[in-house]
Tab-separated table of C-alpha atoms and ligand atoms in Angstrom:
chain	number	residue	atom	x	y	z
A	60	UNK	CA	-6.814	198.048	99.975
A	61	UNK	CA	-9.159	195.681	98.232
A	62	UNK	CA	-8.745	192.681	96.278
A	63	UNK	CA	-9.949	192.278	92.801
A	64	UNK	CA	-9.799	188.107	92.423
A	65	UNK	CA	-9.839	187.112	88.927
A	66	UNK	CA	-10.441	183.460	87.397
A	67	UNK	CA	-9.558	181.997	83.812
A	68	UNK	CA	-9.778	178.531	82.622
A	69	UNK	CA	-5.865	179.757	81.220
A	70	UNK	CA	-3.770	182.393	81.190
A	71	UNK	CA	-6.107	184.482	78.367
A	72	UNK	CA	-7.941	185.930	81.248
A	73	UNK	CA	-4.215	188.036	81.927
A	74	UNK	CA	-5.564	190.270	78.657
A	75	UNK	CA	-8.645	190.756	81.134
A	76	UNK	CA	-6.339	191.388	84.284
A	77	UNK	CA	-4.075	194.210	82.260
A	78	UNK	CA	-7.377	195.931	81.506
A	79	UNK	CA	-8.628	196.000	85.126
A	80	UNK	CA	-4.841	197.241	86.204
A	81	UNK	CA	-4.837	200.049	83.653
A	82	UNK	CA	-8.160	201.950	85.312
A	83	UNK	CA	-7.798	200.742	88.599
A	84	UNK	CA	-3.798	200.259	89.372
A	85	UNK	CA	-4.584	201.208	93.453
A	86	UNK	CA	-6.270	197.893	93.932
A	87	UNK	CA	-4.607	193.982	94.494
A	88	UNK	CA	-4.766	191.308	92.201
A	89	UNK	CA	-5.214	187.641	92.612
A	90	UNK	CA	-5.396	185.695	89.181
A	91	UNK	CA	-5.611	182.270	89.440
A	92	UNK	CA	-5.131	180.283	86.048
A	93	UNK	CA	-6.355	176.592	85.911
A	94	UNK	CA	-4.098	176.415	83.695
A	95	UNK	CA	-3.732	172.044	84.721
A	96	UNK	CA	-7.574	171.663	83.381
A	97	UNK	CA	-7.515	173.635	80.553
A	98	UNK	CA	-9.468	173.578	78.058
A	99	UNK	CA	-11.974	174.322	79.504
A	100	UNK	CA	-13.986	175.307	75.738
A	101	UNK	CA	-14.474	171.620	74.662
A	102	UNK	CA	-16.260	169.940	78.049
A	103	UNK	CA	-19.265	169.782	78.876
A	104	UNK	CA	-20.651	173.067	81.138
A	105	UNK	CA	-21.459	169.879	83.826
A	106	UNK	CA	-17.721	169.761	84.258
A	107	UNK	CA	-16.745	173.124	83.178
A	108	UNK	CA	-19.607	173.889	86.785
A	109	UNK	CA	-18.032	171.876	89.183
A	110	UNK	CA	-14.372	173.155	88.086
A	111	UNK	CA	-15.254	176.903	88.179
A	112	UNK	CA	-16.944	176.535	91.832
A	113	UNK	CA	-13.621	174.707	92.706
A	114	UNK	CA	-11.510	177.736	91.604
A	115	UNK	CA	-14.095	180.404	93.181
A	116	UNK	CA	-13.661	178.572	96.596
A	117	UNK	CA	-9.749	178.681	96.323
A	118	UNK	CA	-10.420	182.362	95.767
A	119	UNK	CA	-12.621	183.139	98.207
A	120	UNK	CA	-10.302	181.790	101.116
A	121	UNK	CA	-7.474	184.238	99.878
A	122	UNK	CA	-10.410	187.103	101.257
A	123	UNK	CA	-11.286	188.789	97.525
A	124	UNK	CA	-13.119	191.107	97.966
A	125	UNK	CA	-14.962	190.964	94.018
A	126	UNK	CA	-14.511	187.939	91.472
A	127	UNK	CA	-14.404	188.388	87.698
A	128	UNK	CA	-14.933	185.704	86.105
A	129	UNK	CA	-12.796	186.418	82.729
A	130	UNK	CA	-13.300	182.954	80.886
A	131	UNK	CA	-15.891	183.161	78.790
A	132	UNK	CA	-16.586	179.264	79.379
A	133	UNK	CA	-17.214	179.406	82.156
A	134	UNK	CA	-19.473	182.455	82.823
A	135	UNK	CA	-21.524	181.017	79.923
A	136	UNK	CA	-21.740	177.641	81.954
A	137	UNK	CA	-21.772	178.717	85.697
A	138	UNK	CA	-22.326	182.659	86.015
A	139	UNK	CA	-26.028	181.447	87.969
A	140	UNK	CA	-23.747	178.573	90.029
A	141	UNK	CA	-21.288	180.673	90.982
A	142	UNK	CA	-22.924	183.761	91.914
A	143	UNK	CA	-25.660	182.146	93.992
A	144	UNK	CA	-22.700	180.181	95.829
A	145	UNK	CA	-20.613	183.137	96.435
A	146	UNK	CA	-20.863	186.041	99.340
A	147	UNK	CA	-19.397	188.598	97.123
A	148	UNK	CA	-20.085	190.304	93.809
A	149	UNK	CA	-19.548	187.982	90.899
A	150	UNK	CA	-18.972	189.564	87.714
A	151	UNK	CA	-18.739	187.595	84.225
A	152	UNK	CA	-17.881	188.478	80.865
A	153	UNK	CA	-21.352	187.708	78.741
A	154	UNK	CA	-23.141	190.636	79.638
A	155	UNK	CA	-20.224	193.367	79.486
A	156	UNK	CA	-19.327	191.750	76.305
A	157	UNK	CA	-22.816	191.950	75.123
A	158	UNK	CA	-23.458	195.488	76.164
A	159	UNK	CA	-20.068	196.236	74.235
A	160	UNK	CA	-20.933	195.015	71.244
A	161	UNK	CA	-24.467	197.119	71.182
A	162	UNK	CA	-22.547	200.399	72.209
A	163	UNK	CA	-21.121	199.989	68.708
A	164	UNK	CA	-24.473	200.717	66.827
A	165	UNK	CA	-24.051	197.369	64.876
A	166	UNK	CA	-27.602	195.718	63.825
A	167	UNK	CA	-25.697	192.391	63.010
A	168	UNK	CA	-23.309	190.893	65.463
A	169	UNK	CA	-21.822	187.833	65.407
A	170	UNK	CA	-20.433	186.036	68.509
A	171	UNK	CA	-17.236	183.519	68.049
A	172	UNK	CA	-15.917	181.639	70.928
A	173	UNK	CA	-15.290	177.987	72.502
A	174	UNK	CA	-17.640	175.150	71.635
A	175	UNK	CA	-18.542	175.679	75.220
A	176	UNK	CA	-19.841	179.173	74.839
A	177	UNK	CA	-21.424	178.736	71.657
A	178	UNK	CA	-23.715	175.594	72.575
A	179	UNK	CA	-24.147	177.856	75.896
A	180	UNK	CA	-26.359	180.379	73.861
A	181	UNK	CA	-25.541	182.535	76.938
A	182	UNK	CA	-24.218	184.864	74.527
A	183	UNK	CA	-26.980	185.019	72.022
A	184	UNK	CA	-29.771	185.239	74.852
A	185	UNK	CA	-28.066	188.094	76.590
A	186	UNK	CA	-27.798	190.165	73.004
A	187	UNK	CA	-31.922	189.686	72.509
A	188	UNK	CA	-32.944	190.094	75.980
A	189	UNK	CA	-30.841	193.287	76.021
A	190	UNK	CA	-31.836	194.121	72.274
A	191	UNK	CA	-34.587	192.381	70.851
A	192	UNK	CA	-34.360	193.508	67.467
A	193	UNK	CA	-30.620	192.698	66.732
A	194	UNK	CA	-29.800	189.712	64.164
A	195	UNK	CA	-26.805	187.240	66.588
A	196	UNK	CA	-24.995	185.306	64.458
A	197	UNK	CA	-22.438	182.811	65.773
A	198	UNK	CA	-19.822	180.343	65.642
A	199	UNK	CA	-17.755	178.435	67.499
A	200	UNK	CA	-13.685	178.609	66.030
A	201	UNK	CA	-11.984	175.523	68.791
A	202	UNK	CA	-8.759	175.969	66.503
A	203	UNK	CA	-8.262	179.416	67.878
A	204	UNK	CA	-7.104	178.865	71.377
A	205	UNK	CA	-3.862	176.724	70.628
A	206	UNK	CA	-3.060	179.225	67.270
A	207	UNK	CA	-2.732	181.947	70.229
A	208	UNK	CA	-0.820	179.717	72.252
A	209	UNK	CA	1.570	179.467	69.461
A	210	UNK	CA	1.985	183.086	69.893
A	211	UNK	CA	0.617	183.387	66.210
A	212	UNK	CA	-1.591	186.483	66.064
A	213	UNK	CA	-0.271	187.611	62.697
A	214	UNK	CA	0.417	184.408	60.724
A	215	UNK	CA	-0.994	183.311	57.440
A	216	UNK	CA	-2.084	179.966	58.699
A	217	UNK	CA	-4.662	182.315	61.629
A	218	UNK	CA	-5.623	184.090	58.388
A	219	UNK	CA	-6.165	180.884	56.533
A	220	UNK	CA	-8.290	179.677	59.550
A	221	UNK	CA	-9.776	182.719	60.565
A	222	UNK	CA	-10.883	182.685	56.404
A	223	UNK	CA	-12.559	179.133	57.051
A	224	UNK	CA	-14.349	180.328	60.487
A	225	UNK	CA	-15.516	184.392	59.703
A	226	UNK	CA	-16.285	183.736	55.980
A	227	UNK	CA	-19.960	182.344	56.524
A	228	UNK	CA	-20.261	185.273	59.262
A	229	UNK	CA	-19.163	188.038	56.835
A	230	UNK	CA	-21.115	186.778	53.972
A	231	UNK	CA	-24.214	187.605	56.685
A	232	UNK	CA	-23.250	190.722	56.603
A	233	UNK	CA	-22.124	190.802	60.495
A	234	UNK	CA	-21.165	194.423	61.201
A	235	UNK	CA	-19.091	193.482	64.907
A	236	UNK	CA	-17.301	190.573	66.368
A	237	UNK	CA	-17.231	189.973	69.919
A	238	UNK	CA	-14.691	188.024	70.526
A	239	UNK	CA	-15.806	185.642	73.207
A	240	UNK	CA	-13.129	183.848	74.659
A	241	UNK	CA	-10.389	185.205	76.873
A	242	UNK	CA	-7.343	184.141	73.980
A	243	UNK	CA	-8.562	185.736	70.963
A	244	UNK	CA	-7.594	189.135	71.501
A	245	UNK	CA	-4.460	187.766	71.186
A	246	UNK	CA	-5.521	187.159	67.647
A	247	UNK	CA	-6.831	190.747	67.004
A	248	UNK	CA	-3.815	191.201	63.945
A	249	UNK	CA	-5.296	188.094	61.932
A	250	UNK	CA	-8.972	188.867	63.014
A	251	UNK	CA	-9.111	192.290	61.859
A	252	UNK	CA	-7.607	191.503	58.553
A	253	UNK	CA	-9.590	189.036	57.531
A	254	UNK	CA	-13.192	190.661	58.848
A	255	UNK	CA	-11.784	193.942	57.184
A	256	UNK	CA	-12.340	197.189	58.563
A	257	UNK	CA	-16.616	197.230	57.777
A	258	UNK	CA	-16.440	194.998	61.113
A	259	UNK	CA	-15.716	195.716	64.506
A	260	UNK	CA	-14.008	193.681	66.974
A	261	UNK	CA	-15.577	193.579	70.454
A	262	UNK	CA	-13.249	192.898	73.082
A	263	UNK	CA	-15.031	192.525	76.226
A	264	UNK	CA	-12.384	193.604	78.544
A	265	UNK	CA	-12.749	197.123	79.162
A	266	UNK	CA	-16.833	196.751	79.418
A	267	UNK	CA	-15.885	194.378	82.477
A	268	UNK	CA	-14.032	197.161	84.070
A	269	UNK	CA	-16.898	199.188	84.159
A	270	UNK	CA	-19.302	196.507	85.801
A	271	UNK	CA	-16.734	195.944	88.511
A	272	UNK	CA	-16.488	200.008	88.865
A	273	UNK	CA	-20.205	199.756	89.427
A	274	UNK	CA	-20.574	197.121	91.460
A	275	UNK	CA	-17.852	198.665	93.944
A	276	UNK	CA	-17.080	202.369	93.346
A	277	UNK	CA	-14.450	202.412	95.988
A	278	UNK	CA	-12.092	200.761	93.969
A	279	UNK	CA	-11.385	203.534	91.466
A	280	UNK	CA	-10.598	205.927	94.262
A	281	UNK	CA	-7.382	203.349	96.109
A	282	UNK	CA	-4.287	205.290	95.027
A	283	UNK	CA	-0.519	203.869	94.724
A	284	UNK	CA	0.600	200.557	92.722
A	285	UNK	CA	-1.177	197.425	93.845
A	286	UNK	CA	0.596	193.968	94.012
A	287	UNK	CA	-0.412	191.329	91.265
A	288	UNK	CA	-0.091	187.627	92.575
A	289	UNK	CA	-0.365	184.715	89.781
A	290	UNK	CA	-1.638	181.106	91.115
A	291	UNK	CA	-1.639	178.321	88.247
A	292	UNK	CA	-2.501	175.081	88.620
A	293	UNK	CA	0.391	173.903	85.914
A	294	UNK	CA	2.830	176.592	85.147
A	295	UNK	CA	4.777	174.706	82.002
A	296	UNK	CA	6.712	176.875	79.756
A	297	UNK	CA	4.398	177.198	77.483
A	298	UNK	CA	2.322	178.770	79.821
A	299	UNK	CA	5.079	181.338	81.375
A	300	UNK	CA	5.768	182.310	77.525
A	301	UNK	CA	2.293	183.401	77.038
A	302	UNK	CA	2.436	185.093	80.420
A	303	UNK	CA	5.475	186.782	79.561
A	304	UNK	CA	3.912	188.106	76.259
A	305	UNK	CA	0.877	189.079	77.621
A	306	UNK	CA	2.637	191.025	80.911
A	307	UNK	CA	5.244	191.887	78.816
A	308	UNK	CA	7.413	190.604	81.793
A	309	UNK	CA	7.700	187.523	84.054
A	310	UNK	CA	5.360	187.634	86.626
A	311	UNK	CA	6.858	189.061	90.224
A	312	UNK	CA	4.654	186.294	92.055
A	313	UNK	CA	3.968	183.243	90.949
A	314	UNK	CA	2.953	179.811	92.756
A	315	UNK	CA	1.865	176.779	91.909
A	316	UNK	CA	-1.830	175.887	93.589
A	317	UNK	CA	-4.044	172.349	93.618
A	318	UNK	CA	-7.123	173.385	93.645
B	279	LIG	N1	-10.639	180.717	78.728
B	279	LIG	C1	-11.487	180.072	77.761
B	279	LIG	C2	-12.606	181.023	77.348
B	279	LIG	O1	-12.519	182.224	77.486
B	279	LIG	C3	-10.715	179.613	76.544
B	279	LIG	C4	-9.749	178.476	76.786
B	279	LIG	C5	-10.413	177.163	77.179
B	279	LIG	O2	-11.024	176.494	76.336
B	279	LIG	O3	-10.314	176.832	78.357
B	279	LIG	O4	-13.616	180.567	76.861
């Protein structure tokens, strides 16, 4: 049985988690939320380094055998760190994300996300070295992490915000979204109303299953009903509601980790 570890400045990275479960259910999960830190979008990628080498090490002794790195942060900030400090496959979210987002046929694509990921460019150097000829657009929306957290996905102040943020994006003429940080699928309802259906949402998730299906082919093959274990660094209730929602029940193991 092998262990899929999986690391998120938050809980987000649990929209990442469901996606891995649904195409490979056989295998073990260990999520670990640094959920204590958080956010992670709004420091600088010095910090956001040293924090997301801290959580890969707590990983790594509970013997992982692949880590996906599901906040999009932090693989925009310490993809290089991490994988050159790590003896097993690291997988981030940039380049699934990216690859995504081109499988679409859009021309135009627009990349939202934390401050973090924006000022990164991670995202906007992995669509032209993988497409030369595409037009990135992008733009960082901070406000959207804590509207998730509030649960509200479908709520006219998202859609007043989401107005403020996608308007200069649309009026480019962006033809897809990828939505580049782990909360805003969460969002999707408001998103998708206010781009309108000419624009696609790119939700990196299910790309990321792929590159850890390449990167170790055994895993689709494990049969039966792995075990999912949760380790936060700060499990308030704000934090178990959004698991809840996400899960769409409470978590069978949870603990409480310092990293
Ligand atoms: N998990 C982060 C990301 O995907 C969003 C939350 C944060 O700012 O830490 O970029």
């Amino acid at each position: 049985m092998s262990t899929i570890g999986i690391f998120d400045s938050g809980v987000g990275g649990l929209t990442v988690l469901q996606a891995l479960r649904r195409r490979i259910p056989g295998a073990d999960y260990l999520y670990l939320g640094d959920t204590a830190r958080l956010p992670y979008g709004s420091k600088s990628p010095s910090t956001v380094r040293r924090y997301a080498l801290n959580a890969a090490d707590h990983l790594s002794r509970h013997n992982i055998d692949i880590l996906v790195i599901a906040c999009n942060t932090a693989s925009a900030s310490a993809l290089p760190a991490l994988v050159a400090s790590s003896s097993i496959p690291v997988i981030g979210v940039v380049e699934p994300g990216v690859r995504a987002a081109l499988s679409t046929g859009a021309r135009r694509i627009a990349i939202i996300g934390t401050e973090g990921t924006i000022r990164s460019d991670a995202y906007q150097e992995a669509l032209y070295r993988l497409s030369p000829d595409v037009v990135v657009e992008a733009a960082a929306c901070p406000l959207f992490v804590p509207l998730a957290e509030e649960g509200w996905g479908d709520h006219p102040v998202t859609n007043q915000v989401a107005k403020i943020y996608l308007q200069p994006l649309l009026d480019r003429g962006v033809e897809a979204l990828i939505l580049g940080c782990t909360h805003y699928p969460l969002l999707k309802p408001s998103l998708a109303r206010v781009a309108g259906p000419g624009v696609q949402l790119v939700d990196s998730a299910s790309s990321v299953t792929d590159a850890v299906l390449s990167r170790h082919r055994g895993l689709a093959t494990e049969g039966g009903r792995g075990k999912v274990v949760l380790h936060l660094t700060d499990a308030s209730d704000r934090f178990r509601r959004i698991t809840q929602t996400i899960l769409g029940a409470d978590p069978e193991h949870l603990e409480i980790v310092d990293l």
